[in-house]
Coordinates of C-alpha atoms in Angstrom, one line a residue:
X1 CA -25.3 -16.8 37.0
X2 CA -26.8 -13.9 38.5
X3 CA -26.4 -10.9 37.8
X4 CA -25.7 -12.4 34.2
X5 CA -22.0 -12.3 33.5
X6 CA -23.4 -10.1 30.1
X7 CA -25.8 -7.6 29.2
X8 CA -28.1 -8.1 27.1
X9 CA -26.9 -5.7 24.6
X10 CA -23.6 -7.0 24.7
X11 CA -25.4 -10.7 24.3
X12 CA -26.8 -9.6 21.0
X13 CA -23.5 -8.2 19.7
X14 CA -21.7 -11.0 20.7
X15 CA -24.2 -13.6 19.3
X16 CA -26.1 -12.1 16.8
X17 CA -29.1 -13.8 14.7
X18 CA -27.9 -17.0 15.6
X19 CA -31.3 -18.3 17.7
X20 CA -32.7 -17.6 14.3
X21 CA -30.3 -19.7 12.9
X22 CA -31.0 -22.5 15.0
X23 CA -34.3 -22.4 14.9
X24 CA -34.3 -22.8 10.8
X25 CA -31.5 -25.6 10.7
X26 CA -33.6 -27.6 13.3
X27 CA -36.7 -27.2 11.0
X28 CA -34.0 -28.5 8.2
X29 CA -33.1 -31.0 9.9
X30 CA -36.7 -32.2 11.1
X31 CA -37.5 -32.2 7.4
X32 CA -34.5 -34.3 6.6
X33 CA -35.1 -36.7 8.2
X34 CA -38.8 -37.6 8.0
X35 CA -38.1 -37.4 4.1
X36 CA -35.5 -39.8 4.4
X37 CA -37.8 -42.7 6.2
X38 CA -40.0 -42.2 3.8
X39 CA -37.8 -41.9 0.4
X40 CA -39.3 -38.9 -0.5
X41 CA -37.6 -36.5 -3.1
X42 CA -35.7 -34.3 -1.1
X43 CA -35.3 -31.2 -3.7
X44 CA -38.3 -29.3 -2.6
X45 CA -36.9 -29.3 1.3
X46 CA -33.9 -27.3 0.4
X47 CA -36.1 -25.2 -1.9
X48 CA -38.5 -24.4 0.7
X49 CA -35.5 -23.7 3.0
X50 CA -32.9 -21.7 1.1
X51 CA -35.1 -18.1 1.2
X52 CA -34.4 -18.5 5.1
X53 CA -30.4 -18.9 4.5
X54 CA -30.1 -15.4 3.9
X55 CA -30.2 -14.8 7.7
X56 CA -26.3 -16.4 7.3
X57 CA -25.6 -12.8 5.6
X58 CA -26.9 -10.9 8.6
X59 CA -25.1 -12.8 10.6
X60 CA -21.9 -12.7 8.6
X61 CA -22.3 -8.7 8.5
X62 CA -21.6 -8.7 12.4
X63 CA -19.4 -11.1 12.6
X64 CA -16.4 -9.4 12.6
X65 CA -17.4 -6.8 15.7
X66 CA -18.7 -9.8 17.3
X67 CA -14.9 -11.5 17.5
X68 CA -14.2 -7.8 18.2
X69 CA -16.1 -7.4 21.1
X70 CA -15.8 -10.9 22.5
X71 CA -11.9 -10.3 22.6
X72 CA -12.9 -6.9 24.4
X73 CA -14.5 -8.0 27.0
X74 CA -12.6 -11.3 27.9
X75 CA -9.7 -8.3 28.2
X76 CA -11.8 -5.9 30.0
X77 CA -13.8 -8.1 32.1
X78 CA -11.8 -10.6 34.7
X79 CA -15.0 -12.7 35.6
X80 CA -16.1 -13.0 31.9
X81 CA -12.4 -14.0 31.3
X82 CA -12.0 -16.4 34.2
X83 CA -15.3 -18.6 33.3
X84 CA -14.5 -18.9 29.5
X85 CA -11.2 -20.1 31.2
X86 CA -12.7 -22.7 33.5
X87 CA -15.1 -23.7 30.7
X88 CA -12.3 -24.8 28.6
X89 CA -10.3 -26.7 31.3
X90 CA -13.3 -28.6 32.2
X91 CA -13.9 -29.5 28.8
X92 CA -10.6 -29.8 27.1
X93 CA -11.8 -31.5 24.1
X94 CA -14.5 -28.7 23.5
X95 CA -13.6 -25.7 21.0
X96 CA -13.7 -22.4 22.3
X97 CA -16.3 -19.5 21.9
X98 CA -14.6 -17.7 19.7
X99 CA -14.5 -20.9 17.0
X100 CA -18.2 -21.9 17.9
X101 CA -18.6 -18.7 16.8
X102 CA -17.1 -18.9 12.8
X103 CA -19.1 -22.6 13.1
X104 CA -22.5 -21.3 11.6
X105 CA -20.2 -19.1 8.7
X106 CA -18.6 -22.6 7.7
X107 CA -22.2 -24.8 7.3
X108 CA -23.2 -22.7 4.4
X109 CA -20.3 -23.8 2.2
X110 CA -21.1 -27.2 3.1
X111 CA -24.8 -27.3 2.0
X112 CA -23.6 -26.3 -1.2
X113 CA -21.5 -29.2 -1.6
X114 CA -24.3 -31.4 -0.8
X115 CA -26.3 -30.1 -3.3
X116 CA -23.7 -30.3 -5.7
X117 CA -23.2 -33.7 -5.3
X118 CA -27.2 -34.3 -4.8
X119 CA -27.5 -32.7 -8.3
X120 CA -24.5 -34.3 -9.6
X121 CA -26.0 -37.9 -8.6
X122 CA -29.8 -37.1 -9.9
X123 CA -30.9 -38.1 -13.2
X124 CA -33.6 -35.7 -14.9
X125 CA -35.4 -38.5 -16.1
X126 CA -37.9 -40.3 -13.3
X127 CA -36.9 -37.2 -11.2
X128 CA -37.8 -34.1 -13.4
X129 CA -39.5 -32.2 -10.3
X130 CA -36.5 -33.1 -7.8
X131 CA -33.5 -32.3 -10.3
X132 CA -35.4 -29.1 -11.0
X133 CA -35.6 -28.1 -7.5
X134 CA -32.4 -28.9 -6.4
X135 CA -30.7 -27.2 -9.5
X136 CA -32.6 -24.0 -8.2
X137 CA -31.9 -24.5 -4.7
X138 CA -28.0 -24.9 -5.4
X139 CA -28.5 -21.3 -7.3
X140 CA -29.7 -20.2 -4.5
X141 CA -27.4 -21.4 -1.9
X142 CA -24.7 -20.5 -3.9
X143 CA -25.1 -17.1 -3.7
X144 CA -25.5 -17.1 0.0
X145 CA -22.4 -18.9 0.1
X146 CA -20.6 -16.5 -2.2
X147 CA -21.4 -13.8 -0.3
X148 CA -20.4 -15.5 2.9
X149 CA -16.8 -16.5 1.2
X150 CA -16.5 -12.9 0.6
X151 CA -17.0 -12.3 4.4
X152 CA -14.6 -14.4 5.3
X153 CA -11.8 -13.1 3.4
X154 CA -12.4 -9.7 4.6
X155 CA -12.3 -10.9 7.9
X156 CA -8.9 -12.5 7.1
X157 CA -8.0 -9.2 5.3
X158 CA -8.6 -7.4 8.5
X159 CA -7.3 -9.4 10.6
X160 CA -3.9 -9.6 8.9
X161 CA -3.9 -6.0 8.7
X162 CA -4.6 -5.6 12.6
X163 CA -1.6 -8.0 13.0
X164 CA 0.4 -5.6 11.0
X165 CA -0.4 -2.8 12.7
X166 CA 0.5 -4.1 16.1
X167 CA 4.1 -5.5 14.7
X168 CA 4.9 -1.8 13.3
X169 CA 6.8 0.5 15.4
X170 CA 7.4 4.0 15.3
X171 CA 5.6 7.3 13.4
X172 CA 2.9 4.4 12.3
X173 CA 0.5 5.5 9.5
X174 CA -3.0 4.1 9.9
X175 CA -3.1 0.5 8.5
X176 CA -6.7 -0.5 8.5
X177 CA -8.7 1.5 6.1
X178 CA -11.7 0.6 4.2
X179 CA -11.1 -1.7 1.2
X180 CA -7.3 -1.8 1.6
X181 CA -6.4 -5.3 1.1
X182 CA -2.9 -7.2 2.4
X183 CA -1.6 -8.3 -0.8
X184 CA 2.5 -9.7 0.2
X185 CA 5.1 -9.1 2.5
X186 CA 8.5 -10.2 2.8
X187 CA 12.3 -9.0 2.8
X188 CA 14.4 -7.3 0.2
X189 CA 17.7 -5.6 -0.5
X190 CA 17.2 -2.0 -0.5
X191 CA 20.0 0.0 -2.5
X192 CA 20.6 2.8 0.2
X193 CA 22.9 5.9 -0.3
X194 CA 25.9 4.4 0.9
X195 CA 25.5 0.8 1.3
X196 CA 22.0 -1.9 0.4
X197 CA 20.0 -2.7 3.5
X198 CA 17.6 -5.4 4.2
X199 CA 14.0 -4.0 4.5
X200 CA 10.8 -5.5 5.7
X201 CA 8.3 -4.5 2.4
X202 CA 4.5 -5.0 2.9
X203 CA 2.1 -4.6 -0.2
X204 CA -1.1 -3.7 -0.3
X205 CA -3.6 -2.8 -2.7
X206 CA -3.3 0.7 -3.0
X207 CA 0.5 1.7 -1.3
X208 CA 3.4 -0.2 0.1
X209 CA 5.8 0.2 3.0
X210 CA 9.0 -1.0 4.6
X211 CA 10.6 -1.0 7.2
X212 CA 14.0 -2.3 9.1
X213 CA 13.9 -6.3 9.2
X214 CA 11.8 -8.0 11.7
X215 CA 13.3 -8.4 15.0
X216 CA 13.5 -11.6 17.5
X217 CA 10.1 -10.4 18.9
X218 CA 8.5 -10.0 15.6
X219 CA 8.3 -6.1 15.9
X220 CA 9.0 -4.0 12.5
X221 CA 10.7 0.0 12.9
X222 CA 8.5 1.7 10.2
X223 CA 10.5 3.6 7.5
X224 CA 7.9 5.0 5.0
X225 CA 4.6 4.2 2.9
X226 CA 4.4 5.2 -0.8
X227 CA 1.0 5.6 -2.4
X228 CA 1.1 3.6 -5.4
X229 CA -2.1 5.7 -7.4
X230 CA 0.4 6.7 -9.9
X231 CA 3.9 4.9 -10.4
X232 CA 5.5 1.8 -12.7
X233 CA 8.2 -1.2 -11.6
X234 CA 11.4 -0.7 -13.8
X235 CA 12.8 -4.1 -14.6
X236 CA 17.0 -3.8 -14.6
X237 CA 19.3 -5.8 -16.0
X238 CA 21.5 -8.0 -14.2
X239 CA 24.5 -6.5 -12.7
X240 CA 27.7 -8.4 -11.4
X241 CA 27.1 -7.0 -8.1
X242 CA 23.3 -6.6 -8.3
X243 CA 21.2 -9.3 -9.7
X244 CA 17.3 -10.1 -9.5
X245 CA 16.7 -6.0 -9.1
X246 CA 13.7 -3.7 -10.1
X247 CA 13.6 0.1 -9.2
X248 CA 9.9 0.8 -7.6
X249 CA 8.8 4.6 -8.6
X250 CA 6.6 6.4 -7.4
X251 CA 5.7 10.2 -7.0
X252 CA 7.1 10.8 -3.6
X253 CA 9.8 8.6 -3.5
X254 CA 11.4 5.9 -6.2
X255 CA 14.5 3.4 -5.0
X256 CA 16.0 0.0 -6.6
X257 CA 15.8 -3.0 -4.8
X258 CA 16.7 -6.7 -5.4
X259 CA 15.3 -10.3 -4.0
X260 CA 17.2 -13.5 -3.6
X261 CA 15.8 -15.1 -6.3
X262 CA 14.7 -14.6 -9.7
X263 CA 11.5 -16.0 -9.0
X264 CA 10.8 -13.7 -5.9
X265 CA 11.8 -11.0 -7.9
X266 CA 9.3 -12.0 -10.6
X267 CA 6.4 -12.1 -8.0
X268 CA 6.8 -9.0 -6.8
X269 CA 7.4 -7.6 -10.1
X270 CA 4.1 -8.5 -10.6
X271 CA 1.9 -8.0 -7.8
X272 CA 3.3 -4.6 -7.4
X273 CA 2.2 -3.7 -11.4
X274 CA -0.6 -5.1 -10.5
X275 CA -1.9 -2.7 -7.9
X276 CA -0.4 0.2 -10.4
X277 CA -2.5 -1.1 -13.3
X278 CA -5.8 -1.4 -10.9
X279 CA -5.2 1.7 -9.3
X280 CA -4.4 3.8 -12.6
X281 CA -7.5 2.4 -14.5
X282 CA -10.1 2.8 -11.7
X283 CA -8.4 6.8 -11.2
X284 CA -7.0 5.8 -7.9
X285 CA -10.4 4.8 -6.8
X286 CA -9.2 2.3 -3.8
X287 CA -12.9 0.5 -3.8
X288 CA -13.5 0.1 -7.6
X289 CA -9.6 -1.2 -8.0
X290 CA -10.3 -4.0 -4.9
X291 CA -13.7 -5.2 -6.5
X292 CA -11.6 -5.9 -9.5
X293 CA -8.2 -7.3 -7.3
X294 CA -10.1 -10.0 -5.3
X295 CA -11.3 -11.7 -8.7
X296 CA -7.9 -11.2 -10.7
X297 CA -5.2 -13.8 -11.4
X298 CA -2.3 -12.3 -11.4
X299 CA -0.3 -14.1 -13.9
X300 CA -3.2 -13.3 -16.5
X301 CA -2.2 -9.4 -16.1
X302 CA -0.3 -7.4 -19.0
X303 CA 2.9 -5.7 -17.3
X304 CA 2.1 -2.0 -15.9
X305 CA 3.0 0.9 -18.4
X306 CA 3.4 3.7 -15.5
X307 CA 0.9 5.7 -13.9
X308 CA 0.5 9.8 -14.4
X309 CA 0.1 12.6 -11.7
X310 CA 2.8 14.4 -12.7
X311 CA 7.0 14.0 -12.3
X312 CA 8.1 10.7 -10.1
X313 CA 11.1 10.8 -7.6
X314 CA 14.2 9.8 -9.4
X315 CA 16.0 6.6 -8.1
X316 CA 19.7 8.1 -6.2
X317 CA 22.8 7.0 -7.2
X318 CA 24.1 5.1 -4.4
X319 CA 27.5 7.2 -3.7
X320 CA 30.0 4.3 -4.4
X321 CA 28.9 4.7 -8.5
X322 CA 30.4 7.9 -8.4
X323 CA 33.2 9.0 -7.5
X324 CA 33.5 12.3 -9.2
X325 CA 30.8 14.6 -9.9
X326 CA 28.4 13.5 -12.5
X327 CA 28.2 17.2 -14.3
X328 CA 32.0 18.8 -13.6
X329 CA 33.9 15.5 -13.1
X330 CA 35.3 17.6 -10.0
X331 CA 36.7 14.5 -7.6
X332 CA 34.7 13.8 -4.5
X333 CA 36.8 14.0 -1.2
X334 CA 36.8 14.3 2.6
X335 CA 36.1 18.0 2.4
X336 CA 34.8 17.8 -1.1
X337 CA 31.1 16.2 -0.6
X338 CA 28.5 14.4 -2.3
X339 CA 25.1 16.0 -2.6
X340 CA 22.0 14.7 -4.5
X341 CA 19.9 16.4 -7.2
X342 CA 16.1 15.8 -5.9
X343 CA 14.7 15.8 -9.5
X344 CA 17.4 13.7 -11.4
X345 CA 19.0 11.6 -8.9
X346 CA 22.6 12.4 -9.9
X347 CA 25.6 12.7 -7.3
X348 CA 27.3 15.8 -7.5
X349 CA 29.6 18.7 -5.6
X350 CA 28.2 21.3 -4.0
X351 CA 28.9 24.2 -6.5
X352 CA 26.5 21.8 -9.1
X353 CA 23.8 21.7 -7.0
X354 CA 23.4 25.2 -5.8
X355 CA 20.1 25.4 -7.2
X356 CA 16.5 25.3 -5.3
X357 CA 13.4 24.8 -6.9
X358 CA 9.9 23.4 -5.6
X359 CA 9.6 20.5 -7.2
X360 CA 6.0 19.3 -7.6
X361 CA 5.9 15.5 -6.3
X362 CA 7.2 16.7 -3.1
X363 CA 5.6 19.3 -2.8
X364 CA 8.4 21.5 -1.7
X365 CA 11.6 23.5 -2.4
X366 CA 14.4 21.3 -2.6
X367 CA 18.4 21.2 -3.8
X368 CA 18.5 20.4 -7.5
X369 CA 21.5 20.3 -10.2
X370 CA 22.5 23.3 -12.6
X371 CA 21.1 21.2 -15.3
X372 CA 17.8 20.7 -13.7
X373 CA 17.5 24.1 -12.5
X374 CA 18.2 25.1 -16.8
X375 CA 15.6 22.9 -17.6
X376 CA 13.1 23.6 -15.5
X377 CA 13.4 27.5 -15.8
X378 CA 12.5 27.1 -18.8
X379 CA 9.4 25.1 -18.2
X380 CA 8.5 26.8 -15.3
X381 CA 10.1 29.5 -14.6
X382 CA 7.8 30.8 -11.2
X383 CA 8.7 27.4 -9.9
X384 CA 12.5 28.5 -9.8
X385 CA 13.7 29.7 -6.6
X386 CA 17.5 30.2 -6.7
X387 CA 19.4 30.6 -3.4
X388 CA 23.1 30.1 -2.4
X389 CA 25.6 30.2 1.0
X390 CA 26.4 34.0 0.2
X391 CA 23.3 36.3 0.6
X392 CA 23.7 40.2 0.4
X393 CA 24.1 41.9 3.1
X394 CA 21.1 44.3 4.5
X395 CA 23.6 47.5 3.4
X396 CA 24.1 46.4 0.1
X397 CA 19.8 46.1 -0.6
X398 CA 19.8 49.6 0.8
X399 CA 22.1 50.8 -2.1
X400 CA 20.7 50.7 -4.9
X401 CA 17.2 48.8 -6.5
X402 CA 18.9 46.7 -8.7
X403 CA 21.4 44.0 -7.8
X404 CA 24.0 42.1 -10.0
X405 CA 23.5 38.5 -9.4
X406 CA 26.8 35.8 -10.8
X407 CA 24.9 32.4 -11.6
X408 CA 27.5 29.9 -12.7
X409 CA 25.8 27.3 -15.8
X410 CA 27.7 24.5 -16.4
X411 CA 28.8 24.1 -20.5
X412 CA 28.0 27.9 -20.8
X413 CA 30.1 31.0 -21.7
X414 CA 29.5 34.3 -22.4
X415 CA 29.6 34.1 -25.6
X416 CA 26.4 32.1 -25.9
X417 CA 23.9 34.9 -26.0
X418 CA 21.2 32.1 -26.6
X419 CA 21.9 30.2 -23.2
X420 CA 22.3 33.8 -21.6
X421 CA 18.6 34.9 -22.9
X422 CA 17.1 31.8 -21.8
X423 CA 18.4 32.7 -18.3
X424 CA 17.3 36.3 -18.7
X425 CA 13.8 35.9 -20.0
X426 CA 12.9 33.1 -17.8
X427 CA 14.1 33.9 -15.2
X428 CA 11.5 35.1 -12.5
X429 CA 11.6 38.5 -11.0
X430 CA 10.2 37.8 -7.2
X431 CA 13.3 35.7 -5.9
X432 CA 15.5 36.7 -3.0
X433 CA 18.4 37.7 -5.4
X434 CA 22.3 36.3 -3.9
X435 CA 25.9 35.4 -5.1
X436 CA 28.1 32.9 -4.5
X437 CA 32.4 32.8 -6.0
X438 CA 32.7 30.9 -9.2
X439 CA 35.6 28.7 -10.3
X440 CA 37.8 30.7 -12.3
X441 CA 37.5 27.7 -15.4
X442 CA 33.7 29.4 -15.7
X443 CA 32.8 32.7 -17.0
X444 CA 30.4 33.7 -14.9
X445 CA 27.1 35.2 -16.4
X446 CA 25.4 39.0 -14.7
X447 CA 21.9 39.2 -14.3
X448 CA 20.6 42.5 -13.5
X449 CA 16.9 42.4 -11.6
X450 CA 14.7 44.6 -9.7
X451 CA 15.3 43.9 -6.1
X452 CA 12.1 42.6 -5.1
X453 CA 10.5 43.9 -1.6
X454 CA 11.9 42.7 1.2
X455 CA 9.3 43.8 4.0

């Protein structure tokens, strides 16, 4: 037509090297067949033609923003669109542009199988010169066609995560990155707070998310992705109400879930340690750990021992396994609520969990248990930040200072001076000081500390 219904530029996106590749195959074929009316040994044809194969990887490179582009402008472009359209209804039987397309990617395989089965059916003796050349030409060939198998499942790869990305809904983290590969999806029982919800889980080679459960138009809400550069699968035990479960942990976050099956729960058992293991051993390189996970049999793989970086997220205690609190066995009620330690996962009251601390796989200040908050001012002491309900009033810092500060420890009376010095030594001296009542069961223990600027 005229003007042409493509540019030039866009012709060459779109189509690539493949005059060149037309241009060989016909010389191919030429040879081919004169050889074959006249018996000759056909070894040294595919010899002499294989150095020119390697236009196949050229093509191969562009052939994934070639499908990209011809989808473009068949979307963008209403004439392109509406003669590709009348193309196909006039020629129903004909395949599409799009599939002629991937046709020159799929001949390269199938040379290779000839020449297997040429070199399979050649005896060395009477044919020395012909076996050799058709070994070398199958070497040859093969590596083209590697390479070209390789380029396919990338393509695949990113196509599946393209597909992903458009069924995800919501604050959407970006899906297609380089060397991430799609490694399973499917649905499993997450163990919530208060009751186990089924969750769409995708996993790929270096994270995994979820998401609520597929809906009748194939959409996903997304929930959350975890990096899995550091992290383990804890298999559990079989529980009357929870069977087939494994607890996923991870630095950020960490939860139980459980499949249908044993055998699903087995599978992803595995292919989860198995981007772990690949992640942890390459130092959370993504590209070093995907070389390794497209030529890796999964069933072949030792279990993960873990990763490093540091303290995971603990797994929560769903609410309904406890009913009192886990430290001061106080009973939970209506008025009486739960509250979870960030660092150990526990359930308990509000007076246990009075504490704040940044904890260092979030990245942040959060609510942690007396017992925690012990242990960890200790350990780190200028990581300790407590706080409470009750802070002193702006008349009382203008008094005096010092300030007397009543922390409440759990298992601790005055009379142990050694719990009492680990308090005073560690801790820190740059806190916002407060006070909060104490149940009268406790002594309570005074700190005396230099009130720290508050300007």
């Amino acid at each position: 037509t005229f003007p042409p219904l493509l540019a030039q530029d866009t012709m060459v996106q779109i189509f690539g090297k493949l005059e060149d590749i037309l241009v060989i195959n016909q010389q191919l074929y030429d040879d081919l067949s004169s050889t074959a009316l006249s018996s000759l040994p056909i070894g040294g044809i595919f010899l002499k033609t294989a150095p020119y194969l390697k236009l196949y990887k050229e093509y191969c490179k562009g052939f994934h923003d070639a499908s990209v582009k011809l989808s473009a402008k068949q979307a963008e472009d209403e004439k392109f669109g509406l003669f590709l359209k009348g193309v196909r209804e006039r020629n129903p039987n004909v395949l599409d542009l799009a599939s002629l397309l991937i046709m020159p990617v799929q001949r390269i395989p199938r040379y290779k199988l000839l020449l297997f089965e040429l070199v399979k059916n050649t005896t060395e003796e009477g044919n020395q010169k012909d076996y050799a050349d058709l070994k070398i030409a199958l070497s040859k060939i093969s590596e083209v066609a590697d390479y070209i198998n390789n380029s396919l499942k990338e393509h695949d790869n990113l196509e599946k995560l393209l597909s992903i990305q458009r069924k995800l809904t919501g604050n959407i983290p970006q899906i297609v990155v380089p060397r991430r590969m799609f490694v399973k999806e499917g649905a499993l029982m997450k163990v919530c707070r208060k009751v186990s919800k089924r969750r769409w889980f995708i996993l790929f080679s270096d994270s995994i998310i979820y998401g609520s459960t597929q809906d009748a138009t194939g959409k996903c809400k997304f929930h959350r992705m975890l990096n899995l550069a550091s992290g383990k699968v804890k298999d559990l035990s079989d529980k009357p109400k929870l069977k087939n479960a494994f607890s996923i942990i991870c630095k950020e976050k960490s939860f139980t879930v459980f499949a249908d099956t044993e055998k699903e729960k087995a599978a992803w058992c595995e292919a989860i340690n198995l981007s772990f293991r690949l992640l942890s051993d390459n130092g959370g390189s993504l590209s070093r750990s995907t070389r390794l996970y497209s030529v890796t049999n999964l069933h072949q793989q030792p279990e993960a021992e873990g990763g490093g970086g540091g303290e995971s997220a603990p797994v929560w205690i769903p609410d309904h396994e406890a009913v009192s609190c886990m430290i001061c066995s106080f009973k939970f009620t209506t008025f009486k609520r739960r509250h979870h330690c960030r660092r150990c996962g526990k359930v308990v009251c509000g007076k246990c969990s009075d504490y704040f601390m940044k904890l260092d796989n979030l990245n942040k200040t959060a609510r942690v248990c007396g017992h925690c908050y012990a242990d960890l001012a200790q350990k780190q002491p200028h990581s300790v930040h407590p706080l409470s309900p009750l802070s002193p009033s702006s008349s009382q810092t203008k008094e005096s200072n010092k300030i007397k500060m009543r922390v409440e420890v759990i298992n601790v009376t005055e009379d142990d001076e050694e719990a009492q010095q680990i308090l005073l030594t560690t801790a820190p001296d740059t806190f916002l000081p407060a006070t909060r009542q104490h149940r009268p069961s406790l002594s309570p223990i005074t700190i005396s500390l230099p009130l720290p600027s508050l300007v």
